[in-house]
Amino acid sequence: MQIYRPHISSVSALLLGHTIIYSAGDYRISATELYTGEHCSVVARDSGGFQRMLEYEENLYCCSTNGSIRAYGLTHTGRNLAMVNTMW
């Protein structure tokens, strides 16, 4: 049995992509390959906790408790996700 723990504390939001699962907790978002459990990357670190995530037009939108909405460009592998925009 494989145990993978991408967050130390509780998870506040999940988003299931085609082959990647994004989990929010510990003021960051982790990307994990769905079928193998391989950790792909830490998508973001933020000063607030993430409450919601949405995938729209190949971007990952993350709503934070600090009042920001950040957009990250999605890749098929879940690696090297770059921030595209921040909205307040």
PDB file of N, CA and C in Angstrom:
ATOM      1  N   MET A   1       0.836  -1.170   0.000  1.00  0.00           N
ATOM      2  CA  MET A   1       0.000   0.000   0.000  1.00  0.00           C
ATOM      3  C   MET A   1       0.884   1.238   0.000  1.00  0.00           C
ATOM      4  N   GLN A   2       0.598   2.170  -0.896  1.00  0.00           N
ATOM      5  CA  GLN A   2       1.353   3.403  -0.995  1.00  0.00           C
ATOM      6  C   GLN A   2       0.618   4.520  -0.276  1.00  0.00           C
ATOM      7  N   ILE A   3       1.333   5.229   0.596  1.00  0.00           N
ATOM      8  CA  ILE A   3       0.754   6.370   1.303  1.00  0.00           C
ATOM      9  C   ILE A   3       1.481   7.619   0.853  1.00  0.00           C
ATOM     10  N   TYR A   4       0.733   8.575   0.383  1.00  0.00           N
ATOM     11  CA  TYR A   4       1.303   9.841  -0.056  1.00  0.00           C
ATOM     12  C   TYR A   4       0.632  10.950   0.713  1.00  0.00           C
ATOM     13  N   ARG A   5       1.425  11.811   1.306  1.00  0.00           N
ATOM     14  CA  ARG A   5       0.882  12.893   2.116  1.00  0.00           C
ATOM     15  C   ARG A   5       1.462  14.225   1.649  1.00  0.00           C
ATOM     16  N   PRO A   6       0.774  14.904   0.707  1.00  0.00           N
ATOM     17  CA  PRO A   6       1.313  16.159   0.188  1.00  0.00           C
ATOM     18  C   PRO A   6       1.169  17.345   1.136  1.00  0.00           C
ATOM     19  N   HIS A   7       0.313  17.222   2.163  1.00  0.00           N
ATOM     20  CA  HIS A   7       0.071  18.333   3.090  1.00  0.00           C
ATOM     21  C   HIS A   7       0.220  17.839   4.522  1.00  0.00           C
ATOM     22  N   ILE A   8       0.727  18.724   5.365  1.00  0.00           N
ATOM     23  CA  ILE A   8       0.903  18.396   6.778  1.00  0.00           C
ATOM     24  C   ILE A   8      -0.414  18.532   7.530  1.00  0.00           C
ATOM     25  N   SER A   9      -1.174  19.595   7.229  1.00  0.00           N
ATOM     26  CA  SER A   9      -2.461  19.808   7.907  1.00  0.00           C
ATOM     27  C   SER A   9      -3.605  19.419   6.972  1.00  0.00           C
ATOM     28  N   SER A  10      -4.780  19.920   7.256  1.00  0.00           N
ATOM     29  CA  SER A  10      -5.967  19.522   6.493  1.00  0.00           C
ATOM     30  C   SER A  10      -5.967  20.079   5.071  1.00  0.00           C
ATOM     31  N   VAL A  11      -6.690  19.404   4.209  1.00  0.00           N
ATOM     32  CA  VAL A  11      -6.861  19.822   2.820  1.00  0.00           C
ATOM     33  C   VAL A  11      -8.141  20.638   2.744  1.00  0.00           C
ATOM     34  N   SER A  12      -8.062  21.835   2.131  1.00  0.00           N
ATOM     35  CA  SER A  12      -9.224  22.723   2.078  1.00  0.00           C
ATOM     36  C   SER A  12      -9.970  22.668   0.750  1.00  0.00           C
ATOM     37  N   ALA A  13      -9.317  22.187  -0.315  1.00  0.00           N
ATOM     38  CA  ALA A  13      -9.978  22.105  -1.619  1.00  0.00           C
ATOM     39  C   ALA A  13      -9.276  21.065  -2.483  1.00  0.00           C
ATOM     40  N   LEU A  14     -10.046  20.424  -3.369  1.00  0.00           N
ATOM     41  CA  LEU A  14      -9.512  19.466  -4.336  1.00  0.00           C
ATOM     42  C   LEU A  14     -10.035  19.805  -5.716  1.00  0.00           C
ATOM     43  N   LEU A  15      -9.203  19.567  -6.720  1.00  0.00           N
ATOM     44  CA  LEU A  15      -9.623  19.716  -8.106  1.00  0.00           C
ATOM     45  C   LEU A  15      -9.064  18.533  -8.875  1.00  0.00           C
ATOM     46  N   LEU A  16      -9.933  17.802  -9.531  1.00  0.00           N
ATOM     47  CA  LEU A  16      -9.531  16.634 -10.295  1.00  0.00           C
ATOM     48  C   LEU A  16      -9.428  17.001 -11.760  1.00  0.00           C
ATOM     49  N   GLY A  17      -8.210  16.924 -12.314  1.00  0.00           N
ATOM     50  CA  GLY A  17      -7.988  17.161 -13.733  1.00  0.00           C
ATOM     51  C   GLY A  17      -8.073  15.839 -14.485  1.00  0.00           C
ATOM     52  N   HIS A  18      -7.599  15.834 -15.715  1.00  0.00           N
ATOM     53  CA  HIS A  18      -7.653  14.609 -16.517  1.00  0.00           C
ATOM     54  C   HIS A  18      -6.756  13.524 -15.930  1.00  0.00           C
ATOM     55  N   THR A  19      -5.522  13.851 -15.615  1.00  0.00           N
ATOM     56  CA  THR A  19      -4.603  12.883 -15.012  1.00  0.00           C
ATOM     57  C   THR A  19      -3.908  13.439 -13.782  1.00  0.00           C
ATOM     58  N   ILE A  20      -4.221  14.670 -13.392  1.00  0.00           N
ATOM     59  CA  ILE A  20      -3.581  15.327 -12.255  1.00  0.00           C
ATOM     60  C   ILE A  20      -4.654  15.697 -11.233  1.00  0.00           C
ATOM     61  N   ILE A  21      -4.329  15.494  -9.955  1.00  0.00           N
ATOM     62  CA  ILE A  21      -5.207  15.973  -8.888  1.00  0.00           C
ATOM     63  C   ILE A  21      -4.475  17.105  -8.166  1.00  0.00           C
ATOM     64  N   TYR A  22      -5.177  18.214  -7.998  1.00  0.00           N
ATOM     65  CA  TYR A  22      -4.641  19.387  -7.315  1.00  0.00           C
ATOM     66  C   TYR A  22      -5.275  19.442  -5.929  1.00  0.00           C
ATOM     67  N   SER A  23      -4.450  19.546  -4.893  1.00  0.00           N
ATOM     68  CA  SER A  23      -4.954  19.622  -3.526  1.00  0.00           C
ATOM     69  C   SER A  23      -4.424  20.889  -2.873  1.00  0.00           C
ATOM     70  N   ALA A  24      -5.305  21.593  -2.155  1.00  0.00           N
ATOM     71  CA  ALA A  24      -4.943  22.841  -1.490  1.00  0.00           C
ATOM     72  C   ALA A  24      -4.917  22.623   0.015  1.00  0.00           C
ATOM     73  N   GLY A  25      -3.876  23.104   0.637  1.00  0.00           N
ATOM     74  CA  GLY A  25      -3.704  23.027   2.081  1.00  0.00           C
ATOM     75  C   GLY A  25      -2.337  23.575   2.431  1.00  0.00           C
ATOM     76  N   ASP A  26      -2.119  23.962   3.654  1.00  0.00           N
ATOM     77  CA  ASP A  26      -0.826  24.504   4.101  1.00  0.00           C
ATOM     78  C   ASP A  26      -0.400  25.737   3.302  1.00  0.00           C
ATOM     79  N   TYR A  27      -1.330  26.552   2.863  1.00  0.00           N
ATOM     80  CA  TYR A  27      -1.051  27.766   2.088  1.00  0.00           C
ATOM     81  C   TYR A  27      -0.366  27.471   0.753  1.00  0.00           C
ATOM     82  N   ARG A  28      -0.615  26.300   0.198  1.00  0.00           N
ATOM     83  CA  ARG A  28      -0.039  25.944  -1.092  1.00  0.00           C
ATOM     84  C   ARG A  28      -0.936  24.956  -1.821  1.00  0.00           C
ATOM     85  N   ILE A  29      -0.629  24.756  -3.090  1.00  0.00           N
ATOM     86  CA  ILE A  29      -1.356  23.782  -3.895  1.00  0.00           C
ATOM     87  C   ILE A  29      -0.354  22.781  -4.433  1.00  0.00           C
ATOM     88  N   SER A  30      -0.631  21.512  -4.250  1.00  0.00           N
ATOM     89  CA  SER A  30       0.238  20.454  -4.746  1.00  0.00           C
ATOM     90  C   SER A  30      -0.429  19.751  -5.915  1.00  0.00           C
ATOM     91  N   ALA A  31       0.377  19.379  -6.898  1.00  0.00           N
ATOM     92  CA  ALA A  31      -0.101  18.629  -8.054  1.00  0.00           C
ATOM     93  C   ALA A  31       0.441  17.206  -7.949  1.00  0.00           C
ATOM     94  N   THR A  32      -0.447  16.227  -8.088  1.00  0.00           N
ATOM     95  CA  THR A  32      -0.083  14.823  -7.983  1.00  0.00           C
ATOM     96  C   THR A  32      -0.646  14.067  -9.170  1.00  0.00           C
ATOM     97  N   GLU A  33       0.159  13.179  -9.749  1.00  0.00           N
ATOM     98  CA  GLU A  33      -0.295  12.350 -10.860  1.00  0.00           C
ATOM     99  C   GLU A  33      -1.311  11.352 -10.309  1.00  0.00           C
ATOM    100  N   LEU A  34      -2.473  11.317 -10.903  1.00  0.00           N
ATOM    101  CA  LEU A  34      -3.605  10.562 -10.374  1.00  0.00           C
ATOM    102  C   LEU A  34      -3.366   9.057 -10.342  1.00  0.00           C
ATOM    103  N   TYR A  35      -2.774   8.492 -11.375  1.00  0.00           N
ATOM    104  CA  TYR A  35      -2.673   7.038 -11.478  1.00  0.00           C
ATOM    105  C   TYR A  35      -1.450   6.457 -10.787  1.00  0.00           C
ATOM    106  N   THR A  36      -0.360   7.217 -10.702  1.00  0.00           N
ATOM    107  CA  THR A  36       0.854   6.689 -10.080  1.00  0.00           C
ATOM    108  C   THR A  36       1.083   7.221  -8.671  1.00  0.00           C
ATOM    109  N   GLY A  37       0.466   8.353  -8.330  1.00  0.00           N
ATOM    110  CA  GLY A  37       0.685   8.973  -7.026  1.00  0.00           C
ATOM    111  C   GLY A  37       1.961   9.784  -6.965  1.00  0.00           C
ATOM    112  N   GLU A  38       2.622   9.975  -8.109  1.00  0.00           N
ATOM    113  CA  GLU A  38       3.862  10.739  -8.155  1.00  0.00           C
ATOM    114  C   GLU A  38       3.589  12.227  -7.917  1.00  0.00           C
ATOM    115  N   HIS A  39       4.366  12.827  -7.024  1.00  0.00           N
ATOM    116  CA  HIS A  39       4.241  14.257  -6.741  1.00  0.00           C
ATOM    117  C   HIS A  39       4.859  15.022  -7.899  1.00  0.00           C
ATOM    118  N   CYS A  40       4.074  15.857  -8.568  1.00  0.00           N
ATOM    119  CA  CYS A  40       4.552  16.601  -9.734  1.00  0.00           C
ATOM    120  C   CYS A  40       5.182  17.924  -9.345  1.00  0.00           C
ATOM    121  N   SER A  41       4.484  18.701  -8.530  1.00  0.00           N
ATOM    122  CA  SER A  41       5.018  20.010  -8.165  1.00  0.00           C
ATOM    123  C   SER A  41       4.180  20.662  -7.095  1.00  0.00           C
ATOM    124  N   VAL A  42       4.749  21.695  -6.496  1.00  0.00           N
ATOM    125  CA  VAL A  42       4.006  22.608  -5.645  1.00  0.00           C
ATOM    126  C   VAL A  42       3.638  23.769  -6.547  1.00  0.00           C
ATOM    127  N   VAL A  43       2.346  23.942  -6.775  1.00  0.00           N
ATOM    128  CA  VAL A  43       1.878  24.932  -7.736  1.00  0.00           C
ATOM    129  C   VAL A  43       2.017  26.335  -7.188  1.00  0.00           C
ATOM    130  N   ALA A  44       1.689  26.550  -5.931  1.00  0.00           N
ATOM    131  CA  ALA A  44       1.666  27.916  -5.419  1.00  0.00           C
ATOM    132  C   ALA A  44       1.907  27.932  -3.917  1.00  0.00           C
ATOM    133  N   ARG A  45       2.446  29.022  -3.470  1.00  0.00           N
ATOM    134  CA  ARG A  45       2.491  29.337  -2.039  1.00  0.00           C
ATOM    135  C   ARG A  45       1.817  30.682  -1.905  1.00  0.00           C
ATOM    136  N   ASP A  46       1.027  30.851  -0.858  1.00  0.00           N
ATOM    137  CA  ASP A  46       0.249  32.073  -0.728  1.00  0.00           C
ATOM    138  C   ASP A  46       0.222  32.493   0.729  1.00  0.00           C
ATOM    139  N   SER A  47      -0.098  33.752   0.979  1.00  0.00           N
ATOM    140  CA  SER A  47      -0.187  34.250   2.351  1.00  0.00           C
ATOM    141  C   SER A  47      -1.523  33.907   2.992  1.00  0.00           C
ATOM    142  N   GLY A  48      -2.501  33.458   2.196  1.00  0.00           N
ATOM    143  CA  GLY A  48      -3.800  33.035   2.709  1.00  0.00           C
ATOM    144  C   GLY A  48      -4.069  31.598   2.332  1.00  0.00           C
ATOM    145  N   GLY A  49      -5.060  31.026   2.967  1.00  0.00           N
ATOM    146  CA  GLY A  49      -5.447  29.660   2.626  1.00  0.00           C
ATOM    147  C   GLY A  49      -6.297  29.636   1.367  1.00  0.00           C
ATOM    148  N   PHE A  50      -6.198  28.568   0.618  1.00  0.00           N
ATOM    149  CA  PHE A  50      -6.992  28.430  -0.606  1.00  0.00           C
ATOM    150  C   PHE A  50      -8.342  27.800  -0.285  1.00  0.00           C
ATOM    151  N   GLN A  51      -9.406  28.413  -0.745  1.00  0.00           N
ATOM    152  CA  GLN A  51     -10.754  27.930  -0.484  1.00  0.00           C
ATOM    153  C   GLN A  51     -11.391  27.248  -1.693  1.00  0.00           C
ATOM    154  N   ARG A  52     -11.077  27.733  -2.894  1.00  0.00           N
ATOM    155  CA  ARG A  52     -11.692  27.197  -4.113  1.00  0.00           C
ATOM    156  C   ARG A  52     -10.648  27.115  -5.216  1.00  0.00           C
ATOM    157  N   MET A  53     -10.829  26.134  -6.096  1.00  0.00           N
ATOM    158  CA  MET A  53     -10.008  26.006  -7.304  1.00  0.00           C
ATOM    159  C   MET A  53     -10.928  25.676  -8.458  1.00  0.00           C
ATOM    160  N   LEU A  54     -10.582  26.202  -9.627  1.00  0.00           N
ATOM    161  CA  LEU A  54     -11.393  25.979 -10.815  1.00  0.00           C
ATOM    162  C   LEU A  54     -10.472  25.860 -12.019  1.00  0.00           C
ATOM    163  N   GLU A  55     -10.741  24.886 -12.871  1.00  0.00           N
ATOM    164  CA  GLU A  55     -10.010  24.759 -14.123  1.00  0.00           C
ATOM    165  C   GLU A  55     -10.890  25.321 -15.232  1.00  0.00           C
ATOM    166  N   TYR A  56     -10.347  26.284 -15.980  1.00  0.00           N
ATOM    167  CA  TYR A  56     -11.098  26.918 -17.059  1.00  0.00           C
ATOM    168  C   TYR A  56     -10.130  27.347 -18.147  1.00  0.00           C
ATOM    169  N   GLU A  57     -10.381  26.928 -19.361  1.00  0.00           N
ATOM    170  CA  GLU A  57      -9.572  27.280 -20.536  1.00  0.00           C
ATOM    171  C   GLU A  57      -8.078  27.113 -20.285  1.00  0.00           C
ATOM    172  N   GLU A  58      -7.692  25.936 -19.805  1.00  0.00           N
ATOM    173  CA  GLU A  58      -6.298  25.547 -19.580  1.00  0.00           C
ATOM    174  C   GLU A  58      -5.575  26.402 -18.548  1.00  0.00           C
ATOM    175  N   ASN A  59      -6.345  26.990 -17.627  1.00  0.00           N
ATOM    176  CA  ASN A  59      -5.792  27.719 -16.489  1.00  0.00           C
ATOM    177  C   ASN A  59      -6.375  27.155 -15.206  1.00  0.00           C
ATOM    178  N   LEU A  60      -5.592  27.221 -14.150  1.00  0.00           N
ATOM    179  CA  LEU A  60      -6.037  26.847 -12.816  1.00  0.00           C
ATOM    180  C   LEU A  60      -6.243  28.139 -12.042  1.00  0.00           C
ATOM    181  N   TYR A  61      -7.482  28.421 -11.630  1.00  0.00           N
ATOM    182  CA  TYR A  61      -7.811  29.626 -10.860  1.00  0.00           C
ATOM    183  C   TYR A  61      -7.945  29.232  -9.395  1.00  0.00           C
ATOM    184  N   CYS A  62      -7.230  29.961  -8.533  1.00  0.00           N
ATOM    185  CA  CYS A  62      -7.196  29.656  -7.108  1.00  0.00           C
ATOM    186  C   CYS A  62      -7.656  30.876  -6.315  1.00  0.00           C
ATOM    187  N   CYS A  63      -8.682  30.699  -5.484  1.00  0.00           N
ATOM    188  CA  CYS A  63      -9.209  31.778  -4.642  1.00  0.00           C
ATOM    189  C   CYS A  63      -8.615  31.651  -3.249  1.00  0.00           C
ATOM    190  N   SER A  64      -8.003  32.714  -2.763  1.00  0.00           N
ATOM    191  CA  SER A  64      -7.338  32.702  -1.472  1.00  0.00           C
ATOM    192  C   SER A  64      -8.110  33.533  -0.451  1.00  0.00           C
ATOM    193  N   THR A  65      -7.902  33.226   0.815  1.00  0.00           N
ATOM    194  CA  THR A  65      -8.549  33.993   1.886  1.00  0.00           C
ATOM    195  C   THR A  65      -7.927  35.380   2.034  1.00  0.00           C
ATOM    196  N   ASN A  66      -6.817  35.671   1.352  1.00  0.00           N
ATOM    197  CA  ASN A  66      -6.231  37.012   1.407  1.00  0.00           C
ATOM    198  C   ASN A  66      -6.867  37.957   0.391  1.00  0.00           C
ATOM    199  N   GLY A  67      -7.882  37.475  -0.350  1.00  0.00           N
ATOM    200  CA  GLY A  67      -8.601  38.315  -1.291  1.00  0.00           C
ATOM    201  C   GLY A  67      -8.131  38.201  -2.731  1.00  0.00           C
ATOM    202  N   SER A  68      -7.145  37.368  -2.996  1.00  0.00           N
ATOM    203  CA  SER A  68      -6.619  37.254  -4.355  1.00  0.00           C
ATOM    204  C   SER A  68      -7.214  36.059  -5.093  1.00  0.00           C
ATOM    205  N   ILE A  69      -7.238  36.183  -6.407  1.00  0.00           N
ATOM    206  CA  ILE A  69      -7.532  35.063  -7.304  1.00  0.00           C
ATOM    207  C   ILE A  69      -6.337  34.985  -8.235  1.00  0.00           C
ATOM    208  N   ARG A  70      -5.646  33.864  -8.204  1.00  0.00           N
ATOM    209  CA  ARG A  70      -4.453  33.706  -9.032  1.00  0.00           C
ATOM    210  C   ARG A  70      -4.722  32.676 -10.117  1.00  0.00           C
ATOM    211  N   ALA A  71      -4.220  32.957 -11.310  1.00  0.00           N
ATOM    212  CA  ALA A  71      -4.371  32.048 -12.446  1.00  0.00           C
ATOM    213  C   ALA A  71      -3.011  31.461 -12.792  1.00  0.00           C
ATOM    214  N   TYR A  72      -2.973  30.144 -12.956  1.00  0.00           N
ATOM    215  CA  TYR A  72      -1.759  29.427 -13.336  1.00  0.00           C
ATOM    216  C   TYR A  72      -2.032  28.670 -14.621  1.00  0.00           C
ATOM    217  N   GLY A  73      -1.100  28.724 -15.561  1.00  0.00           N
ATOM    218  CA  GLY A  73      -1.240  27.983 -16.810  1.00  0.00           C
ATOM    219  C   GLY A  73      -1.018  26.505 -16.565  1.00  0.00           C
ATOM    220  N   LEU A  74      -1.969  25.677 -16.988  1.00  0.00           N
ATOM    221  CA  LEU A  74      -1.858  24.238 -16.769  1.00  0.00           C
ATOM    222  C   LEU A  74      -1.050  23.568 -17.869  1.00  0.00           C
ATOM    223  N   THR A  75      -0.323  22.528 -17.486  1.00  0.00           N
ATOM    224  CA  THR A  75       0.383  21.679 -18.440  1.00  0.00           C
ATOM    225  C   THR A  75      -0.183  20.269 -18.310  1.00  0.00           C
ATOM    226  N   HIS A  76       0.093  19.430 -19.287  1.00  0.00           N
ATOM    227  CA  HIS A  76      -0.436  18.057 -19.236  1.00  0.00           C
ATOM    228  C   HIS A  76       0.262  17.207 -18.185  1.00  0.00           C
ATOM    229  N   THR A  77       1.470  17.594 -17.790  1.00  0.00           N
ATOM    230  CA  THR A  77       2.227  16.810 -16.818  1.00  0.00           C
ATOM    231  C   THR A  77       2.086  17.317 -15.389  1.00  0.00           C
ATOM    232  N   GLY A  78       1.535  18.530 -15.203  1.00  0.00           N
ATOM    233  CA  GLY A  78       1.423  19.097 -13.871  1.00  0.00           C
ATOM    234  C   GLY A  78       2.708  19.726 -13.378  1.00  0.00           C
ATOM    235  N   ARG A  79       3.716  19.791 -14.218  1.00  0.00           N
ATOM    236  CA  ARG A  79       5.012  20.373 -13.845  1.00  0.00           C
ATOM    237  C   ARG A  79       5.164  21.768 -14.437  1.00  0.00           C
ATOM    238  N   ASN A  80       6.010  22.564 -13.790  1.00  0.00           N
ATOM    239  CA  ASN A  80       6.380  23.896 -14.296  1.00  0.00           C
ATOM    240  C   ASN A  80       5.173  24.793 -14.573  1.00  0.00           C
ATOM    241  N   LEU A  81       4.275  24.875 -13.628  1.00  0.00           N
ATOM    242  CA  LEU A  81       3.108  25.739 -13.785  1.00  0.00           C
ATOM    243  C   LEU A  81       3.488  27.167 -13.434  1.00  0.00           C
ATOM    244  N   ALA A  82       3.276  28.062 -14.359  1.00  0.00           N
ATOM    245  CA  ALA A  82       3.650  29.465 -14.159  1.00  0.00           C
ATOM    246  C   ALA A  82       2.413  30.305 -13.879  1.00  0.00           C
ATOM    247  N   MET A  83       2.567  31.291 -12.982  1.00  0.00           N
ATOM    248  CA  MET A  83       1.468  32.197 -12.692  1.00  0.00           C
ATOM    249  C   MET A  83       1.233  33.100 -13.893  1.00  0.00           C
ATOM    250  N   VAL A  84      -0.013  33.186 -14.322  1.00  0.00           N
ATOM    251  CA  VAL A  84      -0.397  33.983 -15.482  1.00  0.00           C
ATOM    252  C   VAL A  84      -0.914  35.347 -15.054  1.00  0.00           C
ATOM    253  N   ASN A  85      -1.703  35.381 -13.970  1.00  0.00           N
ATOM    254  CA  ASN A  85      -2.371  36.628 -13.579  1.00  0.00           C
ATOM    255  C   ASN A  85      -2.763  36.566 -12.108  1.00  0.00           C
ATOM    256  N   THR A  86      -2.807  37.738 -11.467  1.00  0.00           N
ATOM    257  CA  THR A  86      -3.350  37.871 -10.119  1.00  0.00           C
ATOM    258  C   THR A  86      -4.420  38.943 -10.141  1.00  0.00           C
ATOM    259  N   MET A  87      -5.566  38.616  -9.582  1.00  0.00           N
ATOM    260  CA  MET A  87      -6.685  39.565  -9.509  1.00  0.00           C
ATOM    261  C   MET A  87      -7.028  39.792  -8.039  1.00  0.00           C
ATOM    262  N   TRP A  88      -7.377  41.045  -7.688  1.00  0.00           N
ATOM    263  CA  TRP A  88      -7.730  41.375  -6.304  1.00  0.00           C
ATOM    264  C   TRP A  88      -9.158  41.823  -6.222  1.00  0.00           C
TER     265      TRP A  88
END
